[in-house]
Short mmCIF file of C-alpha atoms in Angstrom, two decimals:
data_model
loop_
_atom_site.label_atom_id
_atom_site.label_comp_id
_atom_site.label_asym_id
_atom_site.label_seq_id
_atom_site.Cartn_x
_atom_site.Cartn_y
_atom_site.Cartn_z
CA MET E 1 226.63 292.93 43.90
CA LEU E 2 222.90 293.69 43.92
CA TYR E 3 221.33 297.13 43.81
CA ARG E 4 217.76 298.39 44.09
CA GLN E 5 216.01 301.64 44.93
CA LYS E 6 214.64 302.02 48.43
CA PHE E 7 210.98 301.35 49.20
CA ASP E 8 210.14 305.05 49.41
CA THR E 9 212.45 306.25 46.63
CA PHE E 10 210.93 307.29 43.32
CA ILE E 11 212.61 307.78 39.95
CA ARG E 12 211.41 309.69 36.91
CA VAL E 13 213.05 310.68 33.64
CA TYR E 14 211.71 313.85 32.06
CA ASP E 15 212.00 314.90 28.44
CA GLY E 16 213.61 318.23 27.73
CA PRO E 17 214.07 320.65 24.85
CA GLU E 18 216.57 319.63 22.17
CA GLY E 19 216.91 316.18 23.71
CA ARG E 20 218.08 317.55 27.08
CA ASP E 21 216.43 314.83 29.16
CA VAL E 22 216.91 314.97 32.91
CA GLY E 23 216.72 312.28 35.55
CA TYR E 24 215.01 312.87 38.88
CA ILE E 25 215.26 310.80 42.06
CA THR E 26 213.57 311.58 45.37
CA ASN E 27 213.15 309.93 48.75
CA GLN E 28 209.90 310.88 50.45
CA SER E 29 211.05 309.99 53.97
CA SER E 30 214.14 312.20 53.96
CA PHE E 31 212.68 314.89 51.65
CA SER E 32 215.90 314.71 49.64
CA ASP E 33 216.17 314.68 45.87
CA GLN E 34 218.62 315.01 43.00
CA VAL E 35 218.48 315.98 39.36
CA THR E 36 220.85 314.44 36.85
CA ASP E 37 221.75 315.27 33.26
CA LYS E 38 220.89 313.02 30.33
CA SER E 39 223.76 310.65 31.08
CA GLY E 40 222.68 310.32 34.70
CA ALA E 41 219.15 309.60 33.52
CA VAL E 42 220.47 306.51 31.72
CA PHE E 43 222.06 305.29 34.97
CA LEU E 44 218.79 305.93 36.86
CA LYS E 45 216.79 303.94 34.30
CA ALA E 46 218.91 300.89 35.05
CA LEU E 47 217.68 300.88 38.66
CA SER E 48 214.56 299.01 39.71
CA ARG E 49 212.44 298.13 42.73
CA GLN E 50 213.67 294.57 42.22
CA PRO E 51 217.26 293.55 43.04
CA CYS E 52 219.48 293.94 39.98
CA GLU E 53 222.92 292.46 39.38
CA PHE E 54 225.53 295.15 38.88
CA GLY E 55 226.90 293.46 35.77
CA GLU E 56 223.48 293.37 34.13
CA MET E 57 222.96 297.07 34.93
CA VAL E 58 226.33 297.94 33.41
CA ALA E 59 225.44 295.99 30.27
CA GLU E 60 222.16 297.90 29.95
CA ILE E 61 223.92 301.26 30.38
CA ALA E 62 226.67 300.32 27.93
CA GLY E 63 224.00 299.75 25.30
CA ALA E 64 223.33 303.49 25.33
CA TYR E 65 227.04 304.33 24.96
CA LYS E 66 228.34 302.29 22.05
CA ASP E 67 231.57 304.28 21.85
CA ALA E 68 232.46 304.01 25.54
CA GLY E 69 234.55 301.14 26.76
CA HIS E 70 233.01 298.64 29.16
CA ALA E 71 235.57 299.44 31.85
CA VAL E 72 234.73 303.15 31.69
CA VAL E 73 230.99 302.48 32.01
CA GLU E 74 231.57 300.08 34.89
CA LYS E 75 233.72 302.60 36.76
CA ASP E 76 231.24 305.45 36.24
CA ALA E 77 228.32 303.26 37.28
CA ALA E 78 230.04 302.15 40.48
CA GLU E 79 230.79 305.76 41.44
CA PHE E 80 227.29 306.97 40.53
CA TYR E 81 225.50 304.28 42.56
CA ALA E 82 227.87 304.68 45.51
CA LEU E 83 226.87 308.34 45.73
CA LEU E 84 223.16 307.49 45.49
CA GLU E 85 223.53 304.96 48.29
CA LYS E 86 225.47 307.40 50.44
CA ASP E 87 222.68 309.94 49.97
CA GLY E 88 220.03 307.42 51.01
CA PHE E 89 218.27 306.72 47.70
CA ILE E 90 219.28 303.10 47.04
CA VAL E 91 220.69 300.04 48.83
CA SER E 92 223.27 297.47 47.79
CA GLY E 93 224.25 294.04 49.06
CA GLU E 94 225.10 290.48 48.22
CA THR E 95 221.59 289.07 48.78
CA PRO E 96 217.99 290.30 48.59
CA GLU E 97 217.74 289.72 52.34
CA GLU E 98 220.66 292.09 52.96
CA LEU E 99 218.94 294.74 50.83
CA ASP E 100 215.79 294.34 52.89
CA ARG E 101 217.72 294.74 56.15
CA LYS E 102 219.32 297.96 54.91
CA ASP E 103 216.05 299.42 53.60
CA LYS E 104 214.52 300.82 56.77
CA ARG E 105 211.00 302.14 56.26
CA PHE E 106 209.23 304.96 58.01
CA SER E 107 208.64 304.46 61.72
CA TYR E 108 207.32 306.66 64.52
CA SER E 109 210.14 305.28 66.68
CA GLU E 110 212.73 307.29 64.71
CA LEU E 111 214.52 310.05 66.55
CA MET E 112 212.86 312.60 64.29
CA PRO E 113 210.15 310.95 62.17
CA LYS E 114 209.15 312.84 59.07
CA THR E 115 205.75 313.48 60.62
CA MET E 116 207.42 315.87 63.06
CA ARG E 117 209.52 317.80 60.58
CA GLU E 118 208.73 321.34 59.58
CA ASP E 119 208.57 320.52 55.88
CA PHE E 120 206.22 317.53 56.17
CA THR E 121 203.49 318.34 53.68
CA PRO E 122 201.56 315.61 51.91
CA LYS E 123 200.62 317.44 48.72
CA GLU E 124 204.16 317.98 47.43
CA PHE E 125 207.70 316.85 47.86
CA ARG E 126 209.91 319.29 49.72
CA ALA E 127 213.33 319.27 48.14
CA ASP E 128 216.43 321.41 47.90
CA SER E 129 215.61 324.78 46.39
CA ASP E 130 218.46 324.40 43.89
CA THR E 131 216.88 321.22 42.60
CA GLN E 132 213.44 322.74 42.30
CA ASP E 133 214.84 325.90 40.70
CA TYR E 134 216.61 323.73 38.14
CA LEU E 135 213.43 321.83 37.32
CA ALA E 136 211.41 325.05 37.15
CA ASP E 137 213.89 326.41 34.62
CA HIS E 138 213.91 323.10 32.73
CA PHE E 139 210.12 323.16 32.37
CA LYS E 140 209.84 326.94 32.03
CA ASN E 141 208.41 326.89 28.52
CA ASN E 142 206.84 323.46 28.76
CA PRO E 143 205.11 322.95 32.15
CA HIS E 144 205.24 319.35 33.31
CA LEU E 145 202.50 317.68 35.35
CA THR E 146 204.00 316.04 38.45
CA GLN E 147 201.11 316.12 40.96
CA PHE E 148 197.52 315.03 40.37
CA GLN E 149 194.53 314.90 42.71
CA VAL E 150 191.58 312.68 41.87
CA GLU E 151 188.21 312.60 43.61
CA LEU E 152 187.21 308.95 43.97
CA THR E 153 183.74 309.91 45.13
CA SER E 154 181.94 313.15 45.85
CA ARG E 155 179.88 311.35 48.50
CA CYS E 156 180.72 312.02 52.13
CA ASN E 157 179.39 310.62 55.40
CA GLU E 158 180.09 313.93 57.15
CA ARG E 159 178.48 317.32 56.57
CA CYS E 160 181.20 319.67 57.78
CA VAL E 161 179.85 323.17 58.29
CA HIS E 162 182.80 324.87 56.62
CA CYS E 163 183.12 322.61 53.56
CA TYR E 164 183.65 324.36 50.21
CA ILE E 165 181.81 321.56 48.36
CA PRO E 166 178.02 322.09 48.32
CA HIS E 167 176.45 319.17 50.18
CA GLU E 168 173.82 318.63 47.49
CA ASN E 169 176.62 317.84 45.02
CA LYS E 170 178.00 314.94 47.05
CA ILE E 171 176.30 312.20 45.08
CA SER E 172 178.59 310.29 42.69
CA ASP E 173 181.43 307.72 42.56
CA ILE E 174 184.13 307.53 39.93
CA ASP E 175 183.66 304.75 37.41
CA PRO E 176 186.48 302.18 37.81
CA ALA E 177 187.15 302.19 34.07
CA LEU E 178 187.65 305.97 34.18
CA PHE E 179 189.97 305.66 37.18
CA TYR E 180 192.14 303.02 35.54
CA ASP E 181 192.27 304.96 32.27
CA THR E 182 193.32 308.04 34.25
CA LEU E 183 196.15 306.08 35.88
CA ASP E 184 197.33 304.96 32.45
CA GLN E 185 197.40 308.55 31.23
CA LEU E 186 199.18 309.79 34.36
CA ARG E 187 201.88 307.16 34.00
CA GLY E 188 202.32 308.09 30.37
CA MET E 189 202.84 311.72 31.40
CA GLY E 190 205.43 310.87 34.05
CA VAL E 191 203.34 312.02 37.02
CA LEU E 192 204.99 311.34 40.37
CA SER E 193 202.52 312.24 43.13
CA LEU E 194 198.87 311.11 43.24
CA THR E 195 196.36 312.28 45.84
CA LEU E 196 193.20 310.23 46.41
CA SER E 197 190.43 312.42 47.77
CA GLY E 198 186.67 312.93 47.98
CA GLY E 199 184.11 313.55 49.39
CA GLU E 200 185.25 310.72 51.58
CA PRO E 201 187.37 308.38 49.42
CA LEU E 202 186.92 305.39 51.75
CA LEU E 203 183.22 305.44 50.82
CA HIS E 204 184.08 304.12 47.38
CA PRO E 205 183.45 300.35 47.52
CA ARG E 206 186.67 299.69 45.56
CA PHE E 207 188.98 302.01 47.50
CA ALA E 208 191.41 299.26 48.58
CA GLU E 209 191.58 297.98 45.01
CA PHE E 210 192.24 301.51 43.72
CA LEU E 211 195.02 301.97 46.27
CA GLN E 212 196.66 298.73 45.15
CA LYS E 213 196.41 299.72 41.50
CA ALA E 214 198.00 303.11 42.18
CA LYS E 215 200.89 301.31 43.89
CA ASP E 216 201.33 299.07 40.83
CA TYR E 217 201.79 302.21 38.73
CA ASP E 218 204.53 303.36 41.14
CA PHE E 219 202.96 306.63 42.20
CA SER E 220 203.71 308.29 45.50
CA ILE E 221 200.29 308.29 47.16
CA ASN E 222 198.62 310.75 49.49
CA VAL E 223 195.16 310.05 50.92
CA LEU E 224 192.76 312.72 52.21
CA SER E 225 190.23 311.07 54.52
CA ASN E 226 188.25 311.54 57.73
CA LEU E 227 189.21 307.90 58.57
CA THR E 228 185.82 307.09 60.11
CA LEU E 229 185.54 304.10 57.74
CA LEU E 230 189.05 302.73 58.27
CA SER E 231 189.15 298.92 58.16
CA ASP E 232 191.73 296.19 58.63
CA GLU E 233 191.77 295.62 54.86
CA ILE E 234 192.54 299.28 54.17
CA ILE E 235 195.23 299.40 56.85
CA ALA E 236 196.91 296.36 55.31
CA GLU E 237 196.86 297.97 51.88
CA MET E 238 198.19 301.26 53.26
CA LYS E 239 201.10 299.43 54.91
CA ALA E 240 201.95 297.72 51.63
CA ASN E 241 201.71 301.00 49.72
CA ARG E 242 204.33 303.72 49.31
CA LEU E 243 202.24 306.36 51.04
CA SER E 244 203.57 309.86 51.28
CA SER E 245 200.96 310.45 53.97
CA VAL E 246 197.38 310.25 55.09
CA GLN E 247 195.89 313.65 55.85
CA VAL E 248 193.02 313.80 58.34
CA SER E 249 191.14 316.64 60.03
CA LEU E 250 190.70 316.66 63.80
CA TYR E 251 188.75 319.67 65.03
CA GLY E 252 189.28 319.36 68.77
CA MET E 253 189.88 316.91 71.59
CA GLU E 254 186.34 317.26 72.91
CA PRO E 255 183.85 314.97 71.12
CA GLU E 256 181.06 317.51 71.16
CA ILE E 257 183.25 320.13 69.47
CA HIS E 258 184.47 317.84 66.69
CA ASP E 259 181.03 316.35 66.08
CA SER E 260 179.38 319.77 65.99
CA ILE E 261 181.51 320.56 62.94
CA THR E 262 181.23 317.22 61.12
CA LYS E 263 177.52 316.80 61.97
CA LEU E 264 178.22 313.07 62.34
CA PRO E 265 177.60 311.80 65.90
CA GLY E 266 180.47 309.66 67.12
CA SER E 267 182.87 310.88 64.43
CA PHE E 268 185.40 312.17 66.96
CA TYR E 269 186.03 308.77 68.52
CA LYS E 270 186.14 307.04 65.13
CA THR E 271 188.65 309.54 63.74
CA ARG E 272 190.80 309.71 66.87
CA ASP E 273 190.96 305.93 67.22
CA ALA E 274 191.76 305.54 63.51
CA ILE E 275 194.64 307.99 63.88
CA LEU E 276 196.03 305.87 66.71
CA ARG E 277 195.70 302.72 64.60
CA LEU E 278 197.69 304.33 61.77
CA ILE E 279 200.39 305.35 64.22
CA GLU E 280 200.51 301.80 65.63
CA ASN E 281 201.00 300.52 62.09
CA ASP E 282 203.71 303.08 61.19
CA ILE E 283 201.63 304.72 58.48
CA PRO E 284 202.70 308.38 58.06
CA LEU E 285 199.99 310.93 58.61
CA GLN E 286 199.39 314.60 59.14
CA ILE E 287 196.64 316.14 61.22
CA SER E 288 194.89 319.27 60.01
CA CYS E 289 192.87 321.41 62.37
CA PRO E 290 190.91 324.04 60.40
CA VAL E 291 189.77 326.62 62.94
CA MET E 292 186.35 328.27 62.94
CA LYS E 293 183.95 329.67 65.51
CA GLN E 294 183.00 326.24 66.87
CA ASN E 295 186.57 325.18 67.71
CA LYS E 296 188.43 328.47 68.09
CA ASN E 297 189.67 327.37 71.52
CA SER E 298 190.59 323.82 70.46
CA TYR E 299 193.66 324.10 68.24
CA VAL E 300 196.21 324.16 71.06
CA ALA E 301 194.85 320.91 72.53
CA VAL E 302 194.96 319.21 69.12
CA ALA E 303 198.54 320.41 68.54
CA LYS E 304 199.68 319.11 71.94
CA TRP E 305 197.96 315.74 71.46
CA ALA E 306 199.52 315.38 68.02
CA GLU E 307 202.98 316.23 69.34
CA GLU E 308 202.62 313.60 72.06
CA HIS E 309 202.06 311.05 69.30
CA ARG E 310 204.93 312.37 67.15
CA VAL E 311 202.65 313.78 64.47
CA ARG E 312 202.67 317.30 63.15
CA ALA E 313 199.39 319.23 63.34
CA VAL E 314 198.77 322.26 61.16
CA THR E 315 195.97 324.76 61.33
CA ASP E 316 194.19 326.98 58.85
CA TYR E 317 192.15 329.94 60.02
CA ILE E 318 191.43 331.01 56.43
CA MET E 319 188.02 329.78 55.26
CA MET E 320 186.83 330.24 51.69
CA ALA E 321 183.35 330.17 50.20
CA ARG E 322 181.86 327.22 48.36
CA TYR E 323 182.84 326.70 44.77
CA ASP E 324 179.29 327.50 43.61
CA HIS E 325 179.79 331.00 45.10
CA THR E 326 177.30 330.50 47.93
CA THR E 327 178.61 331.82 51.20
CA SER E 328 176.48 330.47 54.06
CA ASN E 329 179.42 328.32 55.21
CA LEU E 330 181.26 331.57 55.97
CA ASN E 331 178.92 332.12 58.90
CA ASN E 332 181.39 329.87 60.69
CA ARG E 333 184.46 331.92 59.71
CA LEU E 334 186.48 333.61 62.45
CA THR E 335 186.23 337.32 63.02
CA LEU E 336 189.45 339.30 62.73
CA ASP E 337 189.84 339.38 66.53
CA GLU E 338 189.36 335.63 66.72
CA ALA E 339 191.85 335.06 63.90
CA GLY E 340 194.33 337.23 65.81
CA ASP E 341 194.07 334.93 68.83
CA ILE E 342 194.87 331.92 66.64
CA ILE E 343 197.86 333.68 65.07
CA ARG E 344 199.27 334.41 68.53
CA ASP E 345 198.72 330.78 69.55
CA ILE E 346 200.60 329.60 66.45
CA ILE E 347 203.59 331.76 67.35
CA LYS E 348 203.61 330.24 70.84
CA MET E 349 203.09 326.64 69.69
CA ASP E 350 205.12 326.43 66.49
CA GLY E 351 208.80 326.79 67.21
CA ASP E 352 209.71 326.66 63.54
CA TYR E 353 207.41 329.56 62.71
CA GLU E 354 208.68 331.52 65.70
CA GLU E 355 212.25 331.07 64.52
CA ARG E 356 211.36 332.30 61.03
CA LEU E 357 209.78 335.39 62.54
CA ARG E 358 212.91 336.06 64.57
CA GLU E 359 215.09 335.96 61.46
CA ALA E 360 212.79 337.75 59.02
CA ASP E 361 213.03 341.46 58.21
CA PHE E 362 209.61 342.50 56.95
CA THR E 363 210.71 346.09 56.52
CA GLN E 364 213.23 345.20 53.82
CA VAL E 365 212.16 346.15 50.32
CA GLU E 366 212.16 343.37 47.74
CA GLN E 367 214.96 344.20 45.33
CA ARG E 368 213.97 341.80 42.60
CA ASP E 369 211.22 342.80 40.21
CA MET E 370 208.51 340.15 40.72
CA SER E 371 205.96 341.64 38.32
CA ASP E 372 206.71 339.03 35.65
CA ASP E 373 206.52 336.07 38.06
CA ALA E 374 203.63 333.64 37.62
CA LEU E 375 200.65 334.79 39.65
CA CYS E 376 199.96 331.27 40.92
CA GLY E 377 201.36 327.79 40.60
CA VAL E 378 198.11 326.24 39.39
CA CYS E 379 198.45 324.30 36.13
CA ILE E 380 202.22 324.64 36.32
CA SER E 381 202.93 321.27 37.93
CA SER E 382 199.58 320.17 39.38
CA ILE E 383 195.92 319.78 38.49
CA CYS E 384 192.81 318.02 39.85
CA MET E 385 189.88 315.87 38.72
CA VAL E 386 186.40 315.16 40.09
CA ALA E 387 184.58 311.85 39.84
CA ASN E 388 182.86 312.63 36.53
CA GLY E 389 186.18 313.37 34.80
CA ASN E 390 186.05 317.17 34.95
CA ILE E 391 189.52 318.68 35.28
CA TYR E 392 189.97 321.80 37.40
CA PRO E 393 192.97 323.88 38.60
CA CYS E 394 193.18 323.27 42.35
CA ALA E 395 191.31 322.03 45.40
CA GLY E 396 188.21 324.15 45.96
CA TRP E 397 187.94 325.55 42.43
CA GLN E 398 185.76 322.84 40.99
CA ASP E 399 183.46 325.08 38.97
CA TYR E 400 186.41 326.31 36.84
CA VAL E 401 186.37 323.33 34.47
CA VAL E 402 189.30 323.31 32.05
CA GLY E 403 188.35 320.07 30.30
CA ASN E 404 187.01 316.54 30.82
CA ILE E 405 189.31 313.54 30.68
CA ALA E 406 186.47 311.27 29.54
CA GLN E 407 186.20 313.38 26.39
CA THR E 408 189.74 314.72 25.84
CA PRO E 409 193.10 313.13 26.74
CA LEU E 410 194.66 314.69 29.82
CA ALA E 411 197.87 315.53 27.95
CA GLU E 412 195.87 317.57 25.44
CA ILE E 413 194.00 319.39 28.22
CA TRP E 414 197.30 320.08 29.98
CA LYS E 415 198.95 321.46 26.86
CA HIS E 416 196.14 323.12 24.91
CA SER E 417 193.13 323.98 27.12
CA PRO E 418 192.40 327.71 26.64
CA LYS E 419 191.57 328.06 30.33
CA VAL E 420 194.84 326.40 31.33
CA GLN E 421 196.74 328.69 28.97
CA TYR E 422 194.97 331.71 30.47
CA LEU E 423 195.89 330.76 34.04
CA ARG E 424 199.52 330.22 33.04
CA SER E 425 199.62 333.59 31.33
CA LEU E 426 198.68 335.50 34.47
CA ARG E 427 201.47 337.42 36.20
CA LYS E 428 201.73 339.11 39.56
CA ARG E 429 201.42 342.46 37.81
CA ASP E 430 197.84 341.44 37.01
CA LEU E 431 197.09 342.19 40.68
CA PRO E 432 198.79 345.59 40.87
CA LYS E 433 197.32 346.41 44.28
CA CYS E 434 199.01 343.32 45.73
CA MET E 435 202.37 344.23 44.20
CA ILE E 436 202.66 347.38 46.29
CA CYS E 437 200.97 346.08 49.45
CA VAL E 438 203.09 346.19 52.61
CA ASP E 439 201.29 343.09 53.90
CA ARG E 440 202.23 340.86 50.94
CA HIS E 441 204.68 338.81 53.03
CA PHE E 442 201.69 337.56 55.02
CA CYS E 443 199.34 336.90 52.14
CA ALA E 444 198.94 334.49 49.25
CA MET E 445 197.72 335.82 45.92
CA CYS E 446 195.08 333.10 45.84
CA MET E 447 192.72 333.12 42.89
CA VAL E 448 190.35 330.45 44.21
CA ARG E 449 189.70 332.44 47.40
CA ASN E 450 188.82 335.42 45.24
CA ALA E 451 186.72 333.45 42.76
CA ASN E 452 184.66 331.42 45.22
CA GLU E 453 183.54 334.44 47.23
CA ASP E 454 182.82 336.61 44.20
CA PRO E 455 179.28 336.12 42.78
CA ALA E 456 180.68 336.29 39.26
CA GLY E 457 183.59 333.95 40.06
CA ASP E 458 186.26 336.50 39.10
CA PRO E 459 189.67 335.17 40.25
CA LEU E 460 191.24 338.64 39.94
CA LYS E 461 188.72 340.47 42.09
CA ILE E 462 190.65 340.89 45.33
CA ASN E 463 188.86 339.62 48.41
CA GLU E 464 189.20 342.30 51.07
CA HIS E 465 188.66 339.86 53.95
CA PHE E 466 191.97 338.15 53.26
CA CYS E 467 193.66 341.54 52.93
CA LYS E 468 192.50 342.38 56.44
CA VAL E 469 193.74 339.05 57.80
CA ALA E 470 197.16 339.62 56.19
CA ALA E 471 197.38 343.12 57.69
CA LEU E 472 196.49 341.73 61.12
CA ASN E 473 199.06 338.95 60.77
CA ARG E 474 201.77 341.46 59.91
CA LYS E 475 200.85 343.72 62.85
CA ILE E 476 200.97 340.83 65.31
CA ALA E 477 204.34 339.68 63.95
CA LEU E 478 205.86 343.16 64.11
CA ASP E 479 204.48 343.74 67.62
CA TRP E 480 205.93 340.41 68.70
CA LYS E 481 209.35 341.29 67.28
CA ALA E 482 209.20 344.72 68.94
CA ALA E 483 208.45 343.09 72.29
CA LEU E 484 211.48 340.79 71.84
CA ARG E 485 213.76 343.76 71.21
CA ALA E 486 212.33 345.62 74.22
CA ALA E 487 212.95 342.64 76.48
CA LYS E 488 216.67 342.51 75.64
#
């Protein structure tokens, strides 16, 4: 009997304190995952992307258990792999061709493709909370890097009016040697998810080569792109890759609206047509529709068009300042009244969000003391890098440099950077006003939003604009729930 992991299944084995290694397996199409103990990790290590004979796998496992009889190992292995196959992580069969037939890849023809599911988010794997709670506890005193975003180039062929990257800084490409060295370091650290971003990453002349190399390292890949430069070569490489998703922004279904934001004439048709080409080629994608003054009446049309093509569209009416603390891009930010209109549209359009509002009780007091919870997840499991090797906490916070990978190994930055240690030390009690705020259910304690808009870059100086948006969001939700009760 032959076994192999599915095309979009990923396996990692993580070190733990006192030798308590754990195995981790996830399938990015079904958003399912499992954690195993140290023994299970040994069984996971025996799996491969290539077909493996069961007897050879048993022999490999038995090498780690000298005192166990061969029959016991064989029985345990058969049961372990049967469960993994039942849960959709691996396939088995008599021939490689049978394995290929059983290993169905993502397709938009599925009854419910992952691009339509509520939890389809390209930047992280959505998994069972029990699994993630277990891993969080496992890495509690030793944060483990699992997600990494790398800027292939800061150059961009668009000049979006809301962009948090100053346009004058969009000038450089990553050196291939630095990119390949970064991949080596990421593999050595057991990183699972890799996001390729920019600028516009497709502007890098070696983008297709980089994508291939990332696949060779067995990362789950996400690409952030405007898709205006999509080519047949890139499509072919994307199809061969294990992409989690491609994320693209579409600002409206009217060319003049979209192009007024990107400042690139013809960009609407290029982006729209590229989206359709990805769908035709069964490449998973997600559409983002950031909303600002120029397209405040366009989100509904984008959401409907996306739904027709079995893609999920998400919106963001929260705009932050540039990372150099200049704020002229905020001239495009919605007023509170305009943001309120978008919130009401989201309730009407997003059935999942509407259902959560129906079930939620925002008047209930949180019983658990959250004051000692981490203020933010930055530098807990993820971190980012720009083209020159500077490492920074999260997208948009590029001026908060915690180290440079060209000068210091990433593992050392991750473990010992004073700035990283500071961010990890912050607790929710460090924003005491937020702890007692009645609107906290509708707000994120986001340090980068605070820092970018503050002239001094203080991440703990609360930005009152976002407080007002949260208060408005809560009022609209409560009014909506009150209207439901009155209608009964």
